[in-house]
Every structure is written in C-alpha cells, then in structure tokens.
Tab-separated table of C-alpha atoms and ligand atoms in Angstrom:
chain	number	residue	atom	x	y	z
A	971	MET	CA	0.322	-0.301	0.304
A	972	ILE	CA	1.383	3.546	-1.068
A	973	GLU	CA	0.809	5.751	2.545
A	974	ILE	CA	-0.444	9.649	2.675
A	975	LEU	CA	2.784	11.989	2.718
A	976	LYS	CA	3.845	12.789	6.143
A	977	GLY	CA	2.047	16.456	7.480
A	978	MET	CA	-0.680	15.964	5.467
A	979	LYS	CA	-3.916	14.590	5.816
A	980	ASP	CA	-6.941	12.549	3.631
A	981	ARG	CA	-10.489	14.561	4.910
A	982	ILE	CA	-12.937	12.276	5.318
A	983	PHE	CA	-16.615	11.567	6.942
A	984	ASP	CA	-17.482	15.679	9.493
A	985	ASP	CA	-13.644	16.561	9.428
A	986	ALA	CA	-14.747	17.095	5.346
A	987	GLU	CA	-17.657	18.426	6.670
A	988	LYS	CA	-16.942	20.474	9.253
A	989	MET	CA	-14.360	22.719	6.833
A	990	GLU	CA	-16.929	23.485	4.676
A	991	TYR	CA	-18.973	24.171	7.729
A	992	ILE	CA	-16.060	26.397	8.720
A	993	TYR	CA	-15.656	28.003	5.158
A	994	ASN	CA	-19.110	28.514	5.092
A	995	ILE	CA	-19.455	31.074	8.372
A	996	SER	CA	-16.536	32.643	7.435
A	997	LYS	CA	-17.888	33.482	4.236
A	998	GLN	CA	-21.204	35.007	5.675
A	999	VAL	CA	-18.388	36.945	7.939
A	1000	PHE	CA	-16.641	39.069	5.029
A	1001	LYS	CA	-19.689	39.225	3.008
A	1002	ASN	CA	-21.283	41.742	5.313
A	1003	TYR	CA	-17.536	43.824	5.501
A	1004	GLY	CA	-18.133	43.962	1.901
A	1005	TYR	CA	-15.217	41.656	1.061
A	1006	THR	CA	-14.972	39.731	-1.532
A	1007	LYS	CA	-13.985	35.853	-3.423
A	1008	ILE	CA	-9.830	36.242	-4.705
A	1009	GLN	CA	-8.308	32.792	-5.751
A	1010	THR	CA	-4.713	32.640	-6.679
A	1011	PRO	CA	-2.562	29.556	-7.218
A	1012	ILE	CA	-0.983	27.331	-5.148
A	1013	LEU	CA	2.516	27.425	-7.592
A	1014	GLU	CA	3.895	30.661	-7.810
A	1015	SER	CA	8.082	31.885	-8.072
A	1016	ILE	CA	9.981	31.204	-5.779
A	1017	ASP	CA	11.132	34.937	-5.706
A	1018	LEU	CA	8.093	35.777	-4.251
A	1019	PHE	CA	8.205	34.669	-1.085
A	1020	LYS	CA	11.860	35.322	-0.621
A	1021	ARG	CA	10.937	38.601	-1.780
A	1022	GLY	CA	7.723	39.488	-0.110
A	1023	VAL	CA	8.277	36.757	3.406
A	1024	GLY	CA	11.288	37.377	3.724
A	1025	GLU	CA	14.589	35.114	3.209
A	1026	GLU	CA	15.608	34.827	6.933
A	1027	THR	CA	12.189	33.577	7.637
A	1028	ASP	CA	11.726	29.844	8.900
A	1029	VAL	CA	8.523	29.927	6.155
A	1030	VAL	CA	11.603	30.246	4.195
A	1031	SER	CA	14.767	29.681	4.558
A	1032	LYS	CA	13.687	26.028	5.535
A	1033	GLU	CA	10.346	25.249	4.859
A	1034	MET	CA	9.170	25.650	0.882
A	1035	TYR	CA	8.278	22.809	-1.008
A	1036	GLU	CA	10.292	24.593	-3.739
A	1037	PHE	CA	11.164	22.470	-6.944
A	1038	ILE	CA	12.660	23.453	-10.656
A	1039	ASP	CA	9.410	22.876	-12.193
A	1040	LYS	CA	9.826	21.710	-17.011
A	1041	GLY	CA	11.063	24.809	-17.703
A	1042	ASN	CA	14.149	25.469	-14.997
A	1043	ARG	CA	11.291	27.683	-13.083
A	1044	ASN	CA	12.184	27.882	-9.414
A	1045	VAL	CA	9.295	27.590	-8.521
A	1046	ALA	CA	7.210	27.619	-4.776
A	1047	LEU	CA	4.365	25.143	-2.982
A	1048	ARG	CA	2.147	28.949	-0.914
A	1049	PRO	CA	3.473	28.584	2.353
A	1050	GLU	CA	0.842	31.455	3.248
A	1051	GLY	CA	-2.113	33.601	0.969
A	1052	THR	CA	-0.767	37.200	1.507
A	1053	ALA	CA	2.191	37.558	-0.954
A	1054	SER	CA	0.073	35.547	-3.375
A	1055	VAL	CA	-2.917	37.721	-2.916
A	1056	VAL	CA	-0.724	41.229	-3.080
A	1057	ARG	CA	1.372	39.887	-6.597
A	1058	ALA	CA	-2.134	39.545	-8.186
A	1059	TYR	CA	-3.013	43.054	-6.837
A	1060	LEU	CA	-0.214	44.496	-8.394
A	1061	GLU	CA	-0.620	42.134	-11.967
A	1062	ALA	CA	-4.357	43.615	-11.819
A	1063	GLY	CA	-3.350	47.390	-11.786
A	1064	LEU	CA	-5.927	47.648	-9.270
A	1065	HIS	CA	-3.032	50.274	-7.540
A	1066	LYS	CA	-3.739	52.352	-10.566
A	1067	SER	CA	-7.910	51.269	-11.593
A	1068	ASN	CA	-9.202	50.335	-7.393
A	1069	PRO	CA	-7.144	51.257	-4.929
A	1070	ASN	CA	-9.592	49.803	-2.200
A	1071	ILE	CA	-10.134	46.581	-2.465
A	1072	LYS	CA	-11.393	43.713	0.527
A	1073	TRP	CA	-10.889	39.721	-0.411
A	1074	PHE	CA	-11.581	37.291	1.418
A	1075	TYR	CA	-9.722	33.824	-0.565
A	1076	TYR	CA	-9.393	29.637	1.430
A	1077	GLY	CA	-7.012	26.908	0.073
A	1078	PRO	CA	-4.041	24.935	0.902
A	1079	MET	CA	-0.420	26.190	2.231
A	1080	TYR	CA	2.528	23.761	2.704
A	1081	ARG	CA	5.284	24.365	5.102
A	1082	TYR	CA	7.609	21.869	5.695
A	1083	GLU	CA	7.214	21.182	9.116
A	1084	ALA	CA	7.808	18.547	12.461
A	1085	PRO	CA	4.216	17.148	11.985
A	1086	GLN	CA	2.556	17.202	15.181
A	1087	LYS	CA	-1.391	18.329	16.987
A	1088	GLY	CA	-2.393	21.697	14.769
A	1089	ARG	CA	1.239	21.479	13.235
A	1090	LEU	CA	0.407	19.968	9.684
A	1091	ARG	CA	2.411	20.366	6.344
A	1092	GLU	CA	-0.488	20.798	4.240
A	1093	PHE	CA	-2.842	22.371	6.596
A	1094	TYR	CA	-5.709	25.062	5.260
A	1095	GLN	CA	-6.056	28.637	5.556
A	1096	ILE	CA	-9.227	31.899	5.052
A	1097	GLY	CA	-7.612	34.130	5.025
A	1098	VAL	CA	-8.060	38.365	4.582
A	1099	GLU	CA	-6.050	40.908	3.088
A	1100	ASN	CA	-8.279	45.027	2.536
A	1101	PHE	CA	-6.182	47.275	0.665
A	1102	GLY	CA	-5.554	50.857	0.294
A	1103	THR	CA	-7.124	52.000	3.541
A	1104	LYS	CA	-4.819	53.165	6.285
A	1105	THR	CA	-6.804	53.906	9.670
A	1106	PRO	CA	-6.865	51.790	13.379
A	1107	VAL	CA	-10.899	52.477	12.561
A	1108	LEU	CA	-10.148	49.592	9.960
A	1109	ASP	CA	-7.604	47.695	11.983
A	1110	ALA	CA	-9.671	47.235	14.712
A	1111	GLU	CA	-13.251	46.161	12.319
A	1112	ILE	CA	-10.460	43.337	11.165
A	1113	ILE	CA	-9.704	41.746	14.488
A	1114	LYS	CA	-13.421	42.430	15.149
A	1115	MET	CA	-14.038	40.263	11.692
A	1116	ALA	CA	-12.525	37.659	13.482
A	1117	ILE	CA	-13.842	37.189	16.168
A	1118	ASP	CA	-17.152	37.565	14.872
A	1119	ILE	CA	-16.611	34.415	13.003
A	1120	LEU	CA	-15.604	32.489	16.015
A	1121	ASP	CA	-18.733	33.666	17.977
A	1122	ARG	CA	-20.429	32.436	15.143
A	1123	LEU	CA	-18.801	28.837	16.003
A	1124	ASN	CA	-18.898	29.473	19.911
A	1125	ILE	CA	-15.470	28.766	20.115
A	1126	LYS	CA	-14.919	30.725	23.546
A	1127	ASP	CA	-12.027	31.425	26.111
A	1128	LEU	CA	-8.870	33.512	23.713
A	1129	VAL	CA	-6.635	35.601	24.307
A	1130	VAL	CA	-6.494	38.298	21.884
A	1131	GLU	CA	-3.245	39.575	22.000
A	1132	ILE	CA	-1.732	42.743	20.035
A	1133	ASN	CA	1.212	44.314	19.709
A	1134	ASN	CA	2.553	47.706	17.142
A	1135	ILE	CA	5.815	47.151	15.908
A	1136	GLY	CA	6.423	50.487	14.580
A	1137	GLU	CA	7.484	51.198	11.041
A	1138	THR	CA	11.209	50.366	9.305
A	1139	GLU	CA	12.465	53.404	10.965
A	1140	GLU	CA	11.474	52.161	13.678
A	1141	ARG	CA	12.338	49.736	14.157
A	1142	LYS	CA	15.873	50.153	13.073
A	1143	LYS	CA	17.152	51.297	16.006
A	1144	TYR	CA	14.694	49.507	18.490
A	1145	LEU	CA	16.831	46.538	16.514
A	1146	GLU	CA	20.410	48.310	17.123
A	1147	ASP	CA	19.908	48.607	21.273
A	1148	LEU	CA	18.600	44.963	21.772
A	1149	VAL	CA	20.718	43.505	19.991
A	1150	ASN	CA	23.513	45.059	21.769
A	1151	TYR	CA	21.348	44.374	25.380
A	1152	LEU	CA	21.199	40.277	23.459
A	1153	LYS	CA	24.404	40.007	22.664
A	1154	LYS	CA	25.254	40.540	26.848
A	1155	TYR	CA	23.872	37.217	27.029
A	1156	ASN	CA	24.889	35.396	23.875
A	1157	ASN	CA	26.258	32.263	25.417
A	1158	ASP	CA	22.374	31.532	27.448
A	1159	LEU	CA	20.594	32.242	24.652
A	1160	SER	CA	18.930	29.002	23.155
A	1161	GLU	CA	20.619	27.776	19.858
A	1162	ASP	CA	17.999	29.570	17.923
A	1163	SER	CA	18.450	32.160	19.182
A	1164	LYS	CA	21.949	32.047	18.232
A	1165	LYS	CA	21.599	32.445	14.685
A	1166	ARG	CA	18.601	35.021	15.048
A	1167	LEU	CA	21.174	37.322	16.734
A	1168	LEU	CA	22.815	37.281	13.104
A	1169	THR	CA	19.620	36.665	11.182
A	1170	ASN	CA	16.672	37.211	12.851
A	1171	PRO	CA	17.143	39.624	16.378
A	1172	LEU	CA	13.800	40.464	16.849
A	1173	ARG	CA	12.268	36.971	16.610
A	1174	ILE	CA	14.121	36.025	19.527
A	1175	LEU	CA	11.708	37.846	21.165
A	1176	ASP	CA	8.748	34.909	20.931
A	1177	SER	CA	11.219	32.234	21.101
A	1178	LYS	CA	9.451	29.812	23.514
A	1179	ASP	CA	12.150	29.003	24.935
A	1180	LEU	CA	12.348	29.192	29.364
A	1181	ASN	CA	15.661	30.699	29.279
A	1182	ASP	CA	15.555	33.162	26.303
A	1183	ILE	CA	11.510	33.932	27.795
A	1184	LYS	CA	13.886	34.919	30.512
A	1185	ILE	CA	16.474	37.133	29.218
A	1186	VAL	CA	14.402	38.821	27.079
A	1187	GLU	CA	11.562	39.875	29.848
A	1188	ASN	CA	13.944	42.839	30.742
A	1189	ALA	CA	15.383	43.989	27.159
A	1190	PRO	CA	14.335	46.672	25.205
A	1191	LYS	CA	10.229	47.603	24.472
A	1192	LEU	CA	9.496	48.319	20.801
A	1193	TYR	CA	7.266	50.064	22.986
A	1194	ASP	CA	9.399	53.223	23.781
A	1195	TYR	CA	10.975	53.545	20.399
A	1196	LEU	CA	7.431	54.551	18.313
A	1197	ASN	CA	6.686	57.914	17.627
A	1198	GLU	CA	4.512	59.582	18.896
A	1199	GLU	CA	2.565	59.026	16.194
A	1200	ASN	CA	2.191	55.154	15.975
A	1201	LYS	CA	2.140	55.324	20.250
A	1202	LYS	CA	-1.320	57.354	19.093
A	1203	TYR	CA	-1.722	55.305	16.284
A	1204	PHE	CA	-1.626	51.895	18.064
A	1205	ASP	CA	-3.144	53.369	21.697
A	1206	GLU	CA	-6.481	54.182	18.879
A	1207	VAL	CA	-6.223	50.855	17.432
A	1208	ILE	CA	-7.128	49.494	21.808
A	1209	ASN	CA	-10.048	51.947	21.813
A	1210	LEU	CA	-12.169	51.681	18.534
A	1211	LEU	CA	-11.181	47.329	20.055
A	1212	LYS	CA	-12.482	48.373	23.610
A	1213	LEU	CA	-15.969	50.286	21.748
A	1214	HIS	CA	-16.573	46.468	20.300
A	1215	LYS	CA	-16.848	45.093	24.033
A	1216	ILE	CA	-12.561	43.706	22.546
A	1217	ASN	CA	-11.142	42.566	25.454
A	1218	VAL	CA	-6.673	42.846	24.294
A	1219	ARG	CA	-3.757	41.697	25.814
A	1220	ARG	CA	-1.297	43.752	24.933
A	1221	ASN	CA	1.338	41.611	24.278
A	1222	ASP	CA	5.289	44.144	24.059
A	1223	ASN	CA	6.751	40.387	21.967
A	1224	LEU	CA	4.356	39.539	20.261
A	1225	VAL	CA	6.404	40.229	17.040
A	1226	ARG	CA	4.672	37.538	13.958
A	1227	GLY	CA	7.022	34.786	11.946
A	1228	LEU	CA	6.744	36.611	8.927
A	1229	ASP	CA	9.359	40.114	7.657
A	1230	TYR	CA	6.075	42.652	6.071
A	1231	TYR	CA	4.326	43.180	9.255
A	1232	SER	CA	4.531	47.168	9.854
A	1233	SER	CA	2.705	48.093	12.903
A	1234	THR	CA	-0.633	46.956	13.880
A	1235	VAL	CA	0.066	43.183	14.516
A	1236	PHE	CA	-1.939	40.640	16.329
A	1237	GLU	CA	-2.594	37.308	17.296
A	1238	ILE	CA	-6.037	35.011	18.383
A	1239	LYS	CA	-4.695	32.288	20.683
A	1240	SER	CA	-7.114	29.004	22.052
A	1241	ASP	CA	-5.199	27.026	25.914
A	1242	LYS	CA	-6.305	24.568	24.287
A	1243	LEU	CA	-4.080	23.553	22.014
A	1244	GLY	CA	-1.610	23.367	23.274
A	1245	ALA	CA	2.253	23.896	21.627
A	1246	GLN	CA	0.428	25.103	18.695
A	1247	SER	CA	-1.603	28.000	20.421
A	1248	THR	CA	-2.365	30.618	17.854
A	1249	ILE	CA	-4.948	30.072	15.123
A	1250	ILE	CA	-5.597	33.071	13.610
A	1251	GLY	CA	-2.248	35.438	12.799
A	1252	GLY	CA	-1.771	38.735	10.641
A	1253	GLY	CA	-1.538	42.336	11.257
A	1254	ARG	CA	-0.103	46.185	8.634
A	1255	TYR	CA	2.183	45.372	6.470
A	1256	ASP	CA	2.531	48.955	5.186
A	1257	LYS	CA	5.511	48.017	3.508
A	1258	LEU	CA	5.159	45.368	0.934
A	1259	LEU	CA	3.514	46.070	-2.024
A	1260	ASP	CA	6.383	48.838	-2.356
A	1261	ILE	CA	9.434	45.852	-2.140
A	1262	VAL	CA	7.352	43.588	-4.391
A	1263	GLY	CA	5.922	45.938	-6.738
A	1264	ASN	CA	6.389	49.469	-6.422
A	1265	VAL	CA	3.627	51.118	-4.428
A	1266	LYS	CA	3.323	53.351	-1.371
A	1267	ILE	CA	-0.543	51.365	-1.124
A	1268	PRO	CA	-1.656	50.130	2.296
A	1269	ALA	CA	-2.260	47.456	3.760
A	1270	ILE	CA	-3.739	44.593	6.324
A	1271	GLY	CA	-5.395	41.046	7.214
A	1272	PHE	CA	-4.742	37.788	8.722
A	1273	ALA	CA	-5.634	34.396	7.834
A	1274	MET	CA	-7.101	31.512	10.916
A	1275	GLY	CA	-5.508	27.819	10.516
A	1276	VAL	CA	-8.919	25.982	9.486
A	1277	GLU	CA	-7.138	22.635	11.622
A	1278	ARG	CA	-7.002	23.544	14.628
A	1279	LEU	CA	-10.426	25.497	14.366
A	1280	MET	CA	-11.171	22.295	13.620
A	1281	LEU	CA	-10.330	20.713	16.730
A	1282	ILE	CA	-11.756	23.360	19.204
A	1283	LEU	CA	-15.112	23.794	17.461
A	1284	ASP	CA	-18.214	23.373	19.478
A	1285	GLU	CA	-18.594	19.250	18.520
A	1286	ASN	CA	-22.981	20.460	18.982
A	1287	LYS	CA	-23.986	23.612	17.424
A	1288	TYR	CA	-22.175	21.623	14.781
A	1289	LYS	CA	-23.932	18.626	14.885
A	1290	GLN	CA	-27.286	21.562	15.323
A	1291	GLU	CA	-26.017	23.049	12.231
A	1292	ASN	CA	-25.712	20.687	9.849
A	1293	LYS	CA	-28.938	18.666	10.582
A	1294	TYR	CA	-31.259	17.962	8.148
A	1295	ASP	CA	-34.194	15.224	7.469
A	1296	LYS	CA	-33.276	12.408	4.734
A	1297	TYR	CA	-35.321	10.144	3.931
A	1298	PHE	CA	-35.215	5.779	2.472
A	1299	ALA	CA	-36.896	5.278	-1.044
A	1300	VAL	CA	-38.180	1.408	0.296
A	1301	TYR	CA	-39.947	-0.859	-3.082
A	1302	ASN	CA	-39.711	-3.639	-4.878
A	1303	GLU	CA	-39.466	-4.705	-8.449
A	1304	LYS	CA	-43.074	-3.195	-9.776
A	1305	THR	CA	-42.351	-0.318	-8.410
A	1306	ARG	CA	-39.201	0.504	-8.304
A	1307	ASP	CA	-40.065	3.095	-11.454
A	1308	TYR	CA	-42.722	4.233	-9.957
A	1309	MET	CA	-40.332	5.355	-7.015
A	1310	LEU	CA	-37.851	6.436	-8.851
A	1311	LYS	CA	-39.844	9.609	-9.960
A	1312	ILE	CA	-41.047	10.829	-7.168
A	1313	VAL	CA	-37.843	10.462	-5.919
A	1314	ASN	CA	-36.735	12.762	-8.229
A	1315	GLU	CA	-39.331	14.992	-7.905
A	1316	LEU	CA	-38.217	15.264	-4.084
A	1317	ARG	CA	-34.787	15.957	-4.973
A	1318	LEU	CA	-35.528	18.798	-7.650
A	1319	GLN	CA	-36.691	20.045	-4.053
A	1320	ASN	CA	-33.220	19.613	-2.878
A	1321	ILE	CA	-34.326	16.856	0.160
A	1322	SER	CA	-32.140	14.791	0.574
A	1323	ILE	CA	-33.339	10.888	-0.069
A	1324	GLU	CA	-32.162	7.632	-0.642
A	1325	TYR	CA	-32.634	4.724	-2.190
A	1326	ASP	CA	-31.069	1.091	-2.845
A	1327	TYR	CA	-28.797	0.498	-5.658
A	1328	ASN	CA	-29.934	-3.584	-5.062
A	1329	ILE	CA	-33.340	-4.737	-4.730
A	1330	LYS	CA	-34.374	-6.922	-1.801
A	1331	ASN	CA	-37.392	-7.059	0.730
A	1332	PHE	CA	-39.113	-4.623	2.199
A	1333	GLY	CA	-37.612	-6.130	5.577
A	1334	ASN	CA	-34.310	-5.183	4.510
A	1335	GLN	CA	-34.311	-2.185	2.992
A	1336	LEU	CA	-35.405	-0.726	6.299
A	1337	LYS	CA	-32.286	-2.094	8.059
A	1338	LYS	CA	-30.149	-0.643	5.333
A	1339	ALA	CA	-32.256	2.914	6.727
A	1340	ASP	CA	-31.112	2.009	10.105
A	1341	LYS	CA	-27.858	1.652	9.747
A	1342	LEU	CA	-27.598	4.751	7.558
A	1343	GLY	CA	-28.625	6.576	10.662
A	1344	ILE	CA	-31.916	7.246	9.187
A	1345	LYS	CA	-35.304	7.952	10.560
A	1346	LYS	CA	-38.052	9.077	7.574
A	1347	VAL	CA	-39.142	6.404	5.077
A	1348	LEU	CA	-41.085	6.470	2.276
A	1349	ILE	CA	-42.825	3.585	1.061
A	1350	PHE	CA	-43.455	3.044	-2.122
A	1351	GLY	CA	-46.093	-0.696	-2.585
A	1352	GLU	CA	-48.354	-1.618	-5.688
A	1353	ASP	CA	-51.384	-0.540	-3.299
A	1354	GLU	CA	-49.850	2.887	-3.366
A	1355	MET	CA	-49.023	3.024	-6.337
A	1356	ASN	CA	-52.139	2.660	-7.579
A	1357	LYS	CA	-53.065	4.912	-5.917
A	1358	ASN	CA	-50.220	6.994	-6.433
A	1359	ILE	CA	-50.180	7.490	-2.835
A	1360	ILE	CA	-46.928	7.496	-0.326
A	1361	ILE	CA	-46.171	6.164	2.466
A	1362	LEU	CA	-44.053	8.168	5.216
A	1363	LYS	CA	-42.972	6.133	8.294
A	1364	ASN	CA	-41.278	7.186	11.098
A	1365	LEU	CA	-38.462	4.479	11.663
A	1366	GLU	CA	-38.188	6.877	15.319
A	1367	LEU	CA	-41.302	7.428	17.047
A	1368	SER	CA	-42.348	4.325	14.860
A	1369	THR	CA	-45.752	6.630	13.267
A	1370	GLN	CA	-46.898	6.379	9.830
A	1371	GLU	CA	-49.354	8.799	7.355
A	1372	THR	CA	-50.693	8.130	3.792
A	1373	LEU	CA	-49.743	11.114	1.699
A	1374	THR	CA	-50.537	12.611	-1.989
A	1375	LEU	CA	-46.846	14.105	-3.670
A	1376	GLU	CA	-48.463	17.625	-2.566
A	1377	GLU	CA	-49.486	16.591	1.117
A	1378	LEU	CA	-45.580	15.189	1.044
A	1379	LEU	CA	-43.552	18.742	-0.831
A	1380	LYS	CA	-45.915	20.733	1.678
A	1381	LYS	CA	-44.442	18.822	5.190
A	1382	GLY	CA	-41.160	21.357	5.659
A	1383	GLU	CA	-39.634	18.527	6.866
A	1384	TYR	CA	-37.066	18.808	4.969
A	1385	ASN	CA	-34.380	21.412	5.280
A	1386	VAL	CA	-31.409	20.325	3.599
B	2	LIG	P1	0.916	33.049	10.071
B	2	LIG	O1	0.301	33.463	11.520
B	2	LIG	O2	2.103	32.338	8.906
B	2	LIG	O3	0.342	34.567	8.710
B	2	LIG	O4	-0.471	32.209	9.585
B	2	LIG	C1	-2.076	31.996	9.656
B	2	LIG	C2	-2.894	31.214	10.770
B	2	LIG	O5	-2.363	29.845	9.914
B	2	LIG	C3	-2.239	30.643	12.482
B	2	LIG	O6	-2.797	31.151	13.296
B	2	LIG	C4	-2.152	28.709	12.191
B	2	LIG	O7	-3.696	28.963	13.003
B	2	LIG	C5	-2.602	28.319	10.972
B	2	LIG	N1	-1.321	27.261	10.604
B	2	LIG	C6	0.442	27.958	10.189
B	2	LIG	N2	1.307	26.363	9.739
B	2	LIG	C7	0.174	25.933	10.487
B	2	LIG	C8	0.800	24.197	10.252
B	2	LIG	N3	2.040	23.731	10.087
B	2	LIG	N4	-0.411	23.841	10.175
B	2	LIG	C9	-1.408	24.096	10.636
B	2	LIG	N5	-1.668	25.791	10.960
B	2	LIG	C10	-0.852	26.283	10.411
B	2	LIG	C11	0.430	34.137	7.794
B	2	LIG	O8	-0.194	33.254	6.762
B	2	LIG	C12	-0.403	35.484	7.145
B	2	LIG	N6	-0.534	35.208	5.822
B	2	LIG	C13	-1.899	36.243	8.153
B	2	LIG	C14	-1.705	37.143	7.203
B	2	LIG	C15	-2.297	38.216	6.392
B	2	LIG	N7	-1.362	38.999	8.075
B	2	LIG	C16	-0.807	39.297	6.537
B	2	LIG	N8	-2.656	39.256	6.048
C-alpha cells in the first residue's frame, strides 16, 4: 500500500464537512463586511516568497516546498496567502484603477514543518486582505471580523494579543539596542536564538525557550521606540477594540514570523491547543506592496488555520446547524419506476433521499435505512402506486401516514 505523505491529511466524512462549515460561516461574515473572494494559484515563483515573506524567515529559509519545473523555473508551493494576493492585486493594476480592495480566500498552504497536533505540512487557511486604507478604524474592524467568525463558531476562551511593531526606521534603532542587550547574554541564549541574533533578532522576542523568555523580560521594549504618532495610532486601535467589546492583551514581544509586517500586529490564541496555540495571525504590511511592486499602498489582513479551528470547534453547534431531514425509499421490482419518479421530484426540491440500489425485501431495506441513521422512510408498495400515494413511516416515533406527493412536499420537514 502506498501511504499518505507525512504531515498531510485526508479529510473524510465529518472532517471534510466541518471544513466546509467553517468556511461557509467565515464567508458569510466576510460578505457582511463587504469582502469578495479571490483565488490565486498554489504554485508561485519562489522569488515572490523570498522577496515578500523574507529570506531569513523560517517559513522561507527552512520550510518551503520548492523545486525546478520542466521549464527551469524556480517555483514553490505557497506557504501562505498574502504574497500571492499582493501579486494578484499588482498584476491586475488595481493600485492604479481601484486601490481600495477587500478580498478573502480559502485554500491549502504548504510548510515543511515537523508535524504535531495542530501543525501539518498541508494545512488550510481562510484569510482576508484589505488594500488601500490605513486607519485605526480598519485595524480594529479586521480584528472584530475575526472575532465575529469565532463567535459564530461558538469558540470561546480566546486571548487576543496585539502589538505595534512600528515602521522600519523605528525598528532599526530598536534592533541596534536589542542586539546590544542580547549580546550580553549570548552564551545563555538557546541555539536557535544565537543564530537569530545574526539573522532575525526580532524573532528572539517570541522564543518559546524558557531561558530566552527570562532574558527577553528585561530587554528594551519596542513601544518606547515608536514615535508619538504611532503610539497614538496604537492607543486608538485599542480604544476602538474596547468599543467593539473585545478584550485584548498587549504583548510587547509579539512580532510575528513573517517579515512583511509593520505597525499593528495581532494573534488570537486558544489555551486548548497546547504548543500550537495560535489560531489566527495577522497585521499591517504597509511596505509589502512597495517591496514587491514599487507602489505605496497600505494593507492589512489575517489568516486563520482551519485545522486548528476544527480542534476547538463546538461539536454541538456544528451538529445542530448541519442537521437536515433525510429520507429513505423502500420499493420492490414492480414499484421501482414509480419510486424513481417521486425520488426525482423530491430531489428537485432539495430533499435528501436515498434508496437501496439492489432490490431486497422491505425488511432488509428498512435495516439499511436504520444503518444509515435515516429515520424517515417512504414506502412504495403496489397499493400505493395504484392510488398514486406514498406511505411515510417514522422509525423513531413509530408513526405512519399516507400522503400524496403534494402533501409530502408541503410538510416542510426537509431543510437541506
Ligand atoms: P501565519 O501566522 O504564518 O500568518 O499563519 C496564520 C495561521 O495559519 C496560524 O495562526 C495557524 O493557525 C495556521 N498555520 C500556520 N502554519 C500551520 C501549520 N503548519 N499547520 C496548521 N496550521 C498552520 C500568515 O500566514 C499570514 N499570511 C497571515 C496574514 C494575512 N497576515 C496578513 N494577512
């Protein structure tokens, strides 16, 4: 047997349905905020991610699925959605014709990471990107939109963490001071952080190593390096989140794992997920369009990990909202065609109905309905056929009634 690749997952039965459920709820919320869908390719030029996400990030330097295609191009399976959406925006020339764009997307992403609970090599993200606007009102609204989705999924006990990582110039000065501070502890830092001190020191701030955490506690704080305008901007985002009744925790060490961020960044975490606790990550990337396409357009967005959401989904709510009546048709050789005609009518009305493809006796067909968990059975005997009626039997309530097709359709007991 050839087995599935490590870190990949088949989504069967309820797993596939749950993904669809999460997507449908998110889509509804996005539409309420005026977002429309964008779909981009899974395969992109590797340079897009090197330039967009950053060569020194783990995602690009260690985790990318990359190869040379038959035309000698260096390509990669997308590790995230933002860079592709930015490329699509620029390629469509929207920065000139229609700069204010609100898009959402849904699809698989690929990162060659060590798989564990909530961490896969192929995982699905639902994300949004908003181009052309920079105001605290939008930053707060983006977070509110994420919370709306989580509320509708009845996912509770979440922590919203927020930070403002300033602009490149502010970070430059900060990084100098941070590196000088961390150098003093070089021997005590974890191996990963020692390397990061040379390549990407900001990431040391969100190291999970306990010793690193202790060292970082007394490190200089980025907030102190923000200019007055950015401090005001940050405070205003927090005020607006209060207005939206969202509790946030300011986290001075929240820096995100991708290089394109500036100003507002945030993560939404659940303590039910163990080490992979972040279900949503996002923030502003006001410089990315300049880096990829030499245009100065601000942007903000977030993405959520669908598999992580599935791990903390409210099962009862999911089941409640995905319940619909199912019917099972029982028939014999003589009534087969009568049954098929009625089944066609019912399916036209979006009623879920099945039957046994191999004709067996009524008792066996009823057993099959039971096995499928279907409680409503339509019986097509010869008598019924001659009178043009149907018997509806409810196996759960042990009731039975005789109906015409019109009466059955009027019952409204179906809501697929
Ligand atoms: P990210 O934080 O790298 O951000 O990923 C967003 C979310 O994707 C994570 O919070 C997590 O739920 C999920 N995720 C990431 N890696 C894995 C994995 N290996 N297995 C399962 N789930 C995973 C981004 O990707 C940015 N593009 C978000 C963004 C959009 N920022 C602005 N716009």
